[in-house]
Amino acid sequence: MHTAFSHFFLHKCAENVRISILIEAFMAIVVRKRKNGQNSYMVRYEPAGQQAVTRTFHLRSQAEAFEREIKRAKGLDTLEQLTGSAQKVTVSEAIKVYRADALPHLANGGQARHAQLVRIEEEFGRKYVTALKVSELTEWCGKLSRLDLSVQTIHHHLNAFSALVEFSRRSLGVHLPENPLRLVTRPKLAKPRDRRLRGSELEWLTKAAKLSPHPDLACIITVAIETSMRLGELLAMRWPLVDLQRRIVHLPTSKNGESRTVALSSVAVAALDGLPRRIDGRVWGWVADDSFENAWRRCKGRAVRIYEEAVPEERREPDFLSDLRFHDLRREATSRLFEKGLGIMEVASMTGHKTLSMLRVYTKMDAERLAAKLG
C-alpha cells in the first residue's frame, strides 16, 4: 500500500517515530539529531497516489501542531491548502502582495517599512514562507547587528518580517503552525535615550541648514522643535491641512493610527509662513524618511565643520553633535513643552502619546531650570 519509505518508518524505534494512519494515507513524525546536538522533527504525509509532503521543525510542539492541521484539513476537505500552491509562496511574492494590499493602510503609507522589506527580500526573497527557519532568522538578526544597526532598528526589521508572515497566513492561505519570528531571541533593548540639544548645537545646526541646498531644512528643524511631531508626520504635512491664521496643523494619520491636531507656536508659524508653496501641496521637498535622513546627516557634518573652523579647539564643547539624531528633537520639543508650563494632557495632545509611561520616555527636564523654579 505504501512506498519503501513507509516500510522504513515502520521499523524505526518507537521513541523516534510516531505514526498516524489516516484513510488511504500515511503520516509520521521523525526525530533527527542535528550536528549541533539538538533534535529536529520532520512530519511526512503520504496521501495514496499523490506526492508526499514533508516539513521539518525545530520544536516537537510545532511538528505536532502541523500534524493536527493536516488531520483537521483532511476532515474539512481543505488539505489542498496545506499541500498546494499556497504553501509555495516565496517571501518575494508575499512582499509584492503585502506592499500593494497592506502598506497603504499603515501610517504614512508604510514609508518606514519599505527599507525593512528591501533588506528582508535581499536575504530571504527566494525562500518559501513555509520554509523559514528560526536558526536562519537568528543568524540574520546577528548579521543586522554587524551592519551597525541600532538594536531598536533590528527590532523594527523583525517586527516588519513578523507582520509579513502574519499577512501571508491570514491573506495568502499560507499554513504555519506558528510564526517563526516569534521564536527568535531578540537583542536586548538598551535604556531609552535621553539625548537633548546641548550648548550651542542648535545655533550651529541652524547655520548649517541655511547653507544647505534644501531651502526648507532649517524650517523643518524649527518646526520639529516647536511641535514635537515625528519625522513621518512632518513629511506628510500638506498645505491644505495647515491653518496659519488659527495656528494649527491637522494630521489625518499618525503612528498610533489616530488623527490629531497640533498647535503651532508663533515661532513655528513664522518659519512656515516664510516657505514657498509647492505645486503638489506638500509642505516639504522630501517624501521618504531615508531621503531626509541623508540631508540631516550632511547638515550635521556641515555644522561640525563650520563650528570647528570658527571656534578654537580649547573652547569647543565636548562631543559636539556627536550622537544627535533627528528623532532626539522630539524629546527636546516634549521637554520644552513641559518647561513652558503645559500640563500632561496638553503635552500629550501635542505629542500624540497615549500613555504617561511613553510620554516620560520623551521627557528629560532641565535640572537647572527646575532648581530656578524651586527658588
Coordinates of C-alpha atoms in Angstrom, one line a residue:
M1 CA 0.0 0.0 0.0
H2 CA 2.8 2.4 0.9
T3 CA 6.2 3.2 -0.6
A4 CA 9.6 1.8 0.6
F5 CA 9.8 5.0 2.7
S6 CA 6.7 3.9 4.6
H7 CA 8.1 0.5 5.4
F8 CA 11.4 2.1 6.6
F9 CA 9.4 4.2 9.0
L10 CA 7.5 1.2 10.4
H11 CA 10.8 -0.3 11.5
K12 CA 12.2 2.8 13.3
C13 CA 12.4 2.9 17.1
A14 CA 9.2 3.9 18.9
E15 CA 10.8 6.8 20.7
N16 CA 11.9 8.3 17.4
V17 CA 8.8 7.8 15.3
R18 CA 5.1 8.4 15.9
I19 CA 2.9 7.1 13.1
S20 CA -0.6 8.0 12.3
I21 CA -2.6 6.0 9.8
L22 CA -5.2 8.0 8.0
I23 CA -7.7 6.7 5.5
E24 CA -5.7 6.0 2.3
A25 CA -2.7 7.9 3.7
F26 CA 0.4 7.5 5.9
M27 CA 1.8 10.1 8.2
A28 CA 4.7 10.1 10.7
I29 CA 6.9 12.4 12.8
V30 CA 10.6 11.5 12.8
V31 CA 13.1 12.8 15.3
R32 CA 16.5 13.5 13.9
K33 CA 19.7 14.5 15.7
R34 CA 21.3 17.6 14.1
K35 CA 25.1 18.3 14.0
N36 CA 24.7 20.7 16.9
G37 CA 23.2 18.0 19.1
Q38 CA 19.7 19.3 19.0
N39 CA 16.7 17.5 17.7
S40 CA 14.7 18.3 14.6
Y41 CA 11.2 17.0 13.9
M42 CA 10.1 16.0 10.4
V43 CA 6.5 15.5 9.5
R44 CA 5.9 13.3 6.4
Y45 CA 2.5 12.9 5.0
E46 CA 1.9 10.4 2.1
P47 CA -1.6 10.6 0.5
A48 CA -2.2 7.4 -1.5
G49 CA -1.3 8.0 -5.1
Q50 CA -0.1 11.6 -4.5
Q51 CA 3.2 13.4 -3.9
A52 CA 4.4 13.2 -0.3
V53 CA 4.5 16.3 1.8
T54 CA 7.4 16.8 4.3
R55 CA 8.0 19.6 6.7
T56 CA 10.8 19.9 9.3
F57 CA 10.5 21.9 12.6
H58 CA 12.8 22.7 15.4
L59 CA 10.2 22.0 18.1
R60 CA 8.1 18.9 18.7
S61 CA 5.2 21.1 19.5
Q62 CA 5.4 22.7 16.0
A63 CA 5.5 19.3 14.3
E64 CA 2.5 18.1 16.3
A65 CA 0.6 21.3 15.5
F66 CA 1.3 20.7 11.8
E67 CA 0.2 17.1 12.1
R68 CA -3.1 18.2 13.7
E69 CA -3.5 20.8 11.0
I70 CA -3.2 18.1 8.3
K71 CA -5.8 15.9 10.1
R72 CA -8.2 18.9 10.5
A73 CA -7.7 20.0 6.9
K74 CA -8.4 16.4 5.7
G75 CA -11.6 16.3 7.7
L76 CA -12.7 19.7 6.2
D77 CA -11.6 18.7 2.7
T78 CA -9.2 21.6 2.6
L79 CA -6.0 19.6 2.5
E80 CA -5.1 21.3 -0.8
Q81 CA -4.5 24.5 1.1
L82 CA -1.8 22.7 3.2
T83 CA -0.2 20.9 0.3
G84 CA -0.9 23.0 -2.7
S85 CA 0.2 26.3 -4.3
A86 CA -0.4 28.4 -1.1
Q87 CA 2.5 26.5 0.5
K88 CA 4.8 27.5 -2.3
V89 CA 4.5 31.3 -1.8
T90 CA 8.0 32.8 -1.7
V91 CA 8.9 35.7 0.5
S92 CA 9.3 37.9 -2.6
E93 CA 5.8 37.0 -3.7
A94 CA 4.4 37.7 -0.3
I95 CA 6.2 41.1 -0.1
K96 CA 4.8 42.1 -3.5
V97 CA 1.2 41.5 -2.4
Y98 CA 1.9 43.0 1.1
R99 CA 3.2 46.2 -0.5
A100 CA 0.0 46.5 -2.6
D101 CA -2.6 45.4 -0.1
A102 CA -1.3 46.2 3.4
L103 CA 1.3 49.0 3.3
P104 CA -1.2 51.7 2.0
H105 CA -3.2 51.2 5.2
L106 CA -0.3 51.9 7.5
A107 CA 0.6 55.3 8.9
N108 CA 2.2 57.5 6.2
G109 CA 1.6 54.7 3.6
G110 CA 4.1 52.4 5.4
Q111 CA 7.0 54.5 4.3
A112 CA 9.1 53.4 7.2
R113 CA 8.6 49.8 6.4
H114 CA 9.8 49.9 2.8
A115 CA 13.5 49.9 3.6
Q116 CA 13.0 47.0 6.0
L117 CA 11.2 44.9 3.3
V118 CA 14.1 45.6 0.9
R119 CA 16.5 44.0 3.4
I120 CA 14.2 41.1 4.1
E121 CA 13.8 40.4 0.3
E122 CA 17.5 40.6 -0.3
E123 CA 18.1 37.9 2.3
F124 CA 15.1 35.6 2.0
G125 CA 13.3 36.5 -1.2
R126 CA 13.6 33.1 -2.9
K127 CA 12.7 31.1 0.1
Y128 CA 9.2 29.8 0.7
V129 CA 7.4 31.4 3.6
T130 CA 6.8 27.9 4.9
A131 CA 10.5 27.1 4.8
L132 CA 11.6 29.9 7.1
K133 CA 13.7 28.5 10.0
V134 CA 14.3 30.0 13.4
S135 CA 18.1 29.3 13.1
E136 CA 18.3 31.2 9.8
L137 CA 16.3 34.1 11.2
T138 CA 18.5 34.2 14.3
E139 CA 21.6 34.3 12.1
W140 CA 20.1 37.1 10.0
C141 CA 19.5 39.0 13.3
G142 CA 23.2 38.8 14.0
K143 CA 24.0 39.9 10.5
L144 CA 21.9 43.1 11.0
S145 CA 23.9 43.7 14.2
R146 CA 27.1 43.5 12.3
L147 CA 25.8 46.2 10.0
D148 CA 26.0 48.6 12.9
L149 CA 22.2 49.0 13.0
S150 CA 20.8 50.0 16.4
V151 CA 19.0 47.4 18.5
Q152 CA 15.8 49.3 18.0
T153 CA 16.2 49.2 14.2
I154 CA 16.8 45.5 14.4
H155 CA 13.6 45.1 16.3
H156 CA 11.8 47.1 13.6
H157 CA 13.1 44.7 11.0
L158 CA 11.9 41.7 12.9
N159 CA 8.5 43.3 13.5
A160 CA 8.2 44.0 9.8
F161 CA 9.1 40.4 8.9
S162 CA 6.7 39.1 11.6
A163 CA 3.9 41.3 10.1
L164 CA 4.7 39.9 6.7
V165 CA 4.4 36.3 7.9
E166 CA 1.1 37.0 9.6
F167 CA -0.2 38.6 6.5
S168 CA 0.8 35.5 4.5
R169 CA -1.0 33.3 6.9
R170 CA -4.1 35.4 7.1
S171 CA -4.4 36.6 3.5
L172 CA -2.5 34.3 1.3
G173 CA -3.6 30.9 2.7
V174 CA 0.0 30.0 3.9
H175 CA -0.3 27.5 6.7
L176 CA 2.3 27.7 9.5
P177 CA 1.7 26.1 12.9
E178 CA 3.5 29.1 14.5
N179 CA 5.1 32.4 13.3
P180 CA 8.8 31.6 13.4
L181 CA 9.7 35.3 14.1
R182 CA 8.1 34.9 17.5
L183 CA 10.6 32.3 18.4
V184 CA 13.7 34.4 17.5
T185 CA 15.7 35.6 20.5
R186 CA 15.9 39.3 20.0
P187 CA 18.8 41.6 21.2
K188 CA 18.0 43.3 24.4
L189 CA 16.9 46.9 24.0
A190 CA 19.1 49.5 25.6
K191 CA 17.8 52.0 28.1
P192 CA 15.7 54.7 26.5
R193 CA 17.7 57.6 25.0
D194 CA 17.7 60.8 27.0
R195 CA 19.6 63.0 24.5
R196 CA 18.7 66.6 24.2
L197 CA 20.3 69.6 22.5
R198 CA 23.4 70.8 24.3
G199 CA 25.1 74.1 24.5
S200 CA 25.2 75.9 21.1
E201 CA 24.3 72.8 19.0
L202 CA 21.0 74.3 17.7
E203 CA 22.7 77.5 16.7
W204 CA 25.3 75.8 14.5
L205 CA 22.8 73.3 13.2
T206 CA 20.6 76.2 12.0
K207 CA 23.6 77.9 10.4
A208 CA 24.5 74.7 8.6
A209 CA 20.9 74.1 7.5
K210 CA 20.7 77.6 5.9
L211 CA 23.8 76.7 3.9
S212 CA 22.1 73.5 2.6
P213 CA 20.8 73.2 -0.9
H214 CA 17.5 72.4 0.7
P215 CA 15.8 75.7 1.5
D216 CA 13.3 74.1 3.8
L217 CA 15.8 72.2 6.0
A218 CA 16.2 75.0 8.7
C219 CA 12.5 75.4 8.8
I220 CA 11.7 71.7 9.4
I221 CA 14.2 71.6 12.3
T222 CA 12.5 74.6 13.8
V223 CA 9.0 73.1 13.4
A224 CA 10.1 69.8 14.8
I225 CA 11.4 71.5 18.0
E226 CA 8.3 73.7 18.3
T227 CA 5.7 71.0 17.8
S228 CA 7.3 67.6 18.9
M229 CA 5.9 66.0 15.7
R230 CA 7.5 62.8 14.4
L231 CA 9.5 62.9 11.2
G232 CA 6.9 60.8 9.4
E233 CA 4.2 63.3 10.5
L234 CA 6.3 66.3 9.4
L235 CA 7.0 64.8 6.0
A236 CA 3.3 64.0 5.5
M237 CA 2.2 67.7 6.1
R238 CA 0.2 69.3 3.3
W239 CA -0.7 73.0 3.0
P240 CA -4.5 72.4 2.8
L241 CA -4.2 71.0 6.4
V242 CA -2.1 73.9 7.7
D243 CA -4.0 76.9 9.1
L244 CA -1.5 79.6 9.9
Q245 CA -4.3 82.0 11.0
R246 CA -5.7 79.6 13.6
R247 CA -2.1 78.3 14.3
I248 CA -2.9 74.6 13.9
V249 CA -1.9 71.7 11.6
H250 CA -4.1 68.7 11.2
L251 CA -2.6 65.2 11.0
P252 CA -5.1 62.8 9.4
T253 CA -3.0 59.8 10.4
S254 CA -0.2 59.2 12.9
K255 CA 1.9 56.4 14.2
N256 CA -0.8 55.3 16.7
G257 CA -3.3 55.2 13.9
E258 CA -5.3 58.2 15.1
S259 CA -5.6 61.7 13.8
R260 CA -4.8 64.7 15.8
T261 CA -4.5 68.5 15.5
V262 CA -1.2 70.1 16.7
A263 CA -1.0 73.7 17.9
L264 CA 1.7 75.9 16.3
S265 CA 3.7 78.4 18.3
S266 CA 4.4 81.8 16.9
V267 CA 7.9 80.7 16.1
A268 CA 6.6 77.7 14.1
V269 CA 4.1 79.9 12.3
A270 CA 6.8 82.4 11.3
A271 CA 9.0 79.6 10.0
L272 CA 6.2 78.1 7.9
D273 CA 5.0 81.4 6.6
G274 CA 8.4 82.0 5.0
L275 CA 8.3 78.8 3.0
P276 CA 7.5 78.9 -0.7
R277 CA 4.3 77.0 -1.6
R278 CA 4.8 73.8 -3.7
I279 CA 2.6 72.9 -6.6
D280 CA 1.9 69.4 -5.3
G281 CA 0.6 70.8 -2.0
R282 CA 3.3 69.2 0.1
V283 CA 5.0 71.4 2.7
W284 CA 8.4 69.9 2.4
G285 CA 10.5 68.6 -0.5
W286 CA 11.2 65.2 1.0
V287 CA 8.8 62.3 0.6
A288 CA 10.6 59.4 2.3
D289 CA 12.3 59.2 5.7
D290 CA 15.5 57.9 4.3
S291 CA 16.0 60.8 1.8
F292 CA 15.5 63.3 4.6
E293 CA 17.9 61.4 6.9
N294 CA 20.6 61.8 4.2
A295 CA 20.1 65.5 4.2
W296 CA 20.2 65.5 8.0
R297 CA 23.5 63.7 8.2
R298 CA 25.1 66.1 5.7
C299 CA 23.7 69.0 7.7
K300 CA 25.3 67.6 10.9
G301 CA 28.6 67.1 9.2
R302 CA 28.5 70.7 7.8
A303 CA 27.6 72.1 11.2
V304 CA 30.6 70.3 12.8
R305 CA 33.0 71.7 10.1
I306 CA 31.9 75.3 10.4
Y307 CA 31.9 75.1 14.2
E308 CA 35.4 73.8 14.3
E309 CA 36.5 76.4 11.8
A310 CA 35.0 79.2 13.9
V311 CA 35.8 78.0 17.5
P312 CA 39.3 77.4 18.8
E313 CA 40.0 73.9 20.0
E314 CA 40.3 74.8 23.6
R315 CA 36.9 76.4 23.6
R316 CA 35.0 73.7 21.8
E317 CA 32.2 71.8 23.5
P318 CA 32.9 68.1 24.1
D319 CA 31.1 65.6 21.9
F320 CA 29.6 68.4 19.8
L321 CA 26.7 66.9 17.8
S322 CA 28.4 63.5 18.0
D323 CA 25.4 61.3 18.8
L324 CA 22.5 63.6 18.0
R325 CA 19.7 62.0 15.9
F326 CA 16.8 63.9 14.3
H327 CA 14.3 61.9 16.5
D328 CA 16.0 63.4 19.6
L329 CA 14.4 66.7 18.6
R330 CA 11.1 65.2 19.6
R331 CA 12.4 64.7 23.1
E332 CA 13.8 68.2 23.1
A333 CA 10.4 69.5 22.0
T334 CA 8.5 67.5 24.5
S335 CA 10.7 68.6 27.4
R336 CA 10.4 72.2 26.3
L337 CA 6.6 72.0 26.4
F338 CA 6.7 70.9 30.0
E339 CA 9.3 73.6 30.8
K340 CA 6.9 76.1 29.4
G341 CA 4.4 75.0 32.0
L342 CA 2.0 73.0 29.9
G343 CA 0.1 70.2 31.7
I344 CA 0.3 66.5 31.0
M345 CA -2.8 66.3 28.9
E346 CA -1.8 69.4 26.9
V347 CA 1.6 68.0 26.1
A348 CA 0.1 64.6 25.2
S349 CA -2.3 66.3 22.8
M350 CA 0.8 67.8 21.0
T351 CA 2.9 64.7 21.0
G352 CA 0.2 62.1 20.4
H353 CA 1.3 59.8 23.3
K354 CA -1.4 57.7 24.7
T355 CA 0.3 56.6 28.0
L356 CA 2.2 58.5 30.6
S357 CA 5.0 55.9 30.5
M358 CA 5.7 56.7 26.8
L359 CA 5.4 60.4 27.5
R360 CA 8.1 60.0 30.2
V361 CA 10.5 58.4 27.7
Y362 CA 10.3 61.5 25.6
T363 CA 10.8 63.9 28.5
K364 CA 14.1 65.0 30.2
M365 CA 13.7 68.0 32.3
D366 CA 16.5 70.5 32.7
A367 CA 17.6 70.3 36.3
E368 CA 18.9 73.9 36.4
R369 CA 15.5 75.2 35.3
L370 CA 13.8 73.1 37.9
A371 CA 16.1 74.4 40.6
A372 CA 15.3 78.0 39.5
K373 CA 11.6 77.3 39.9
L374 CA 12.2 75.9 43.4
G375 CA 13.8 79.2 44.4

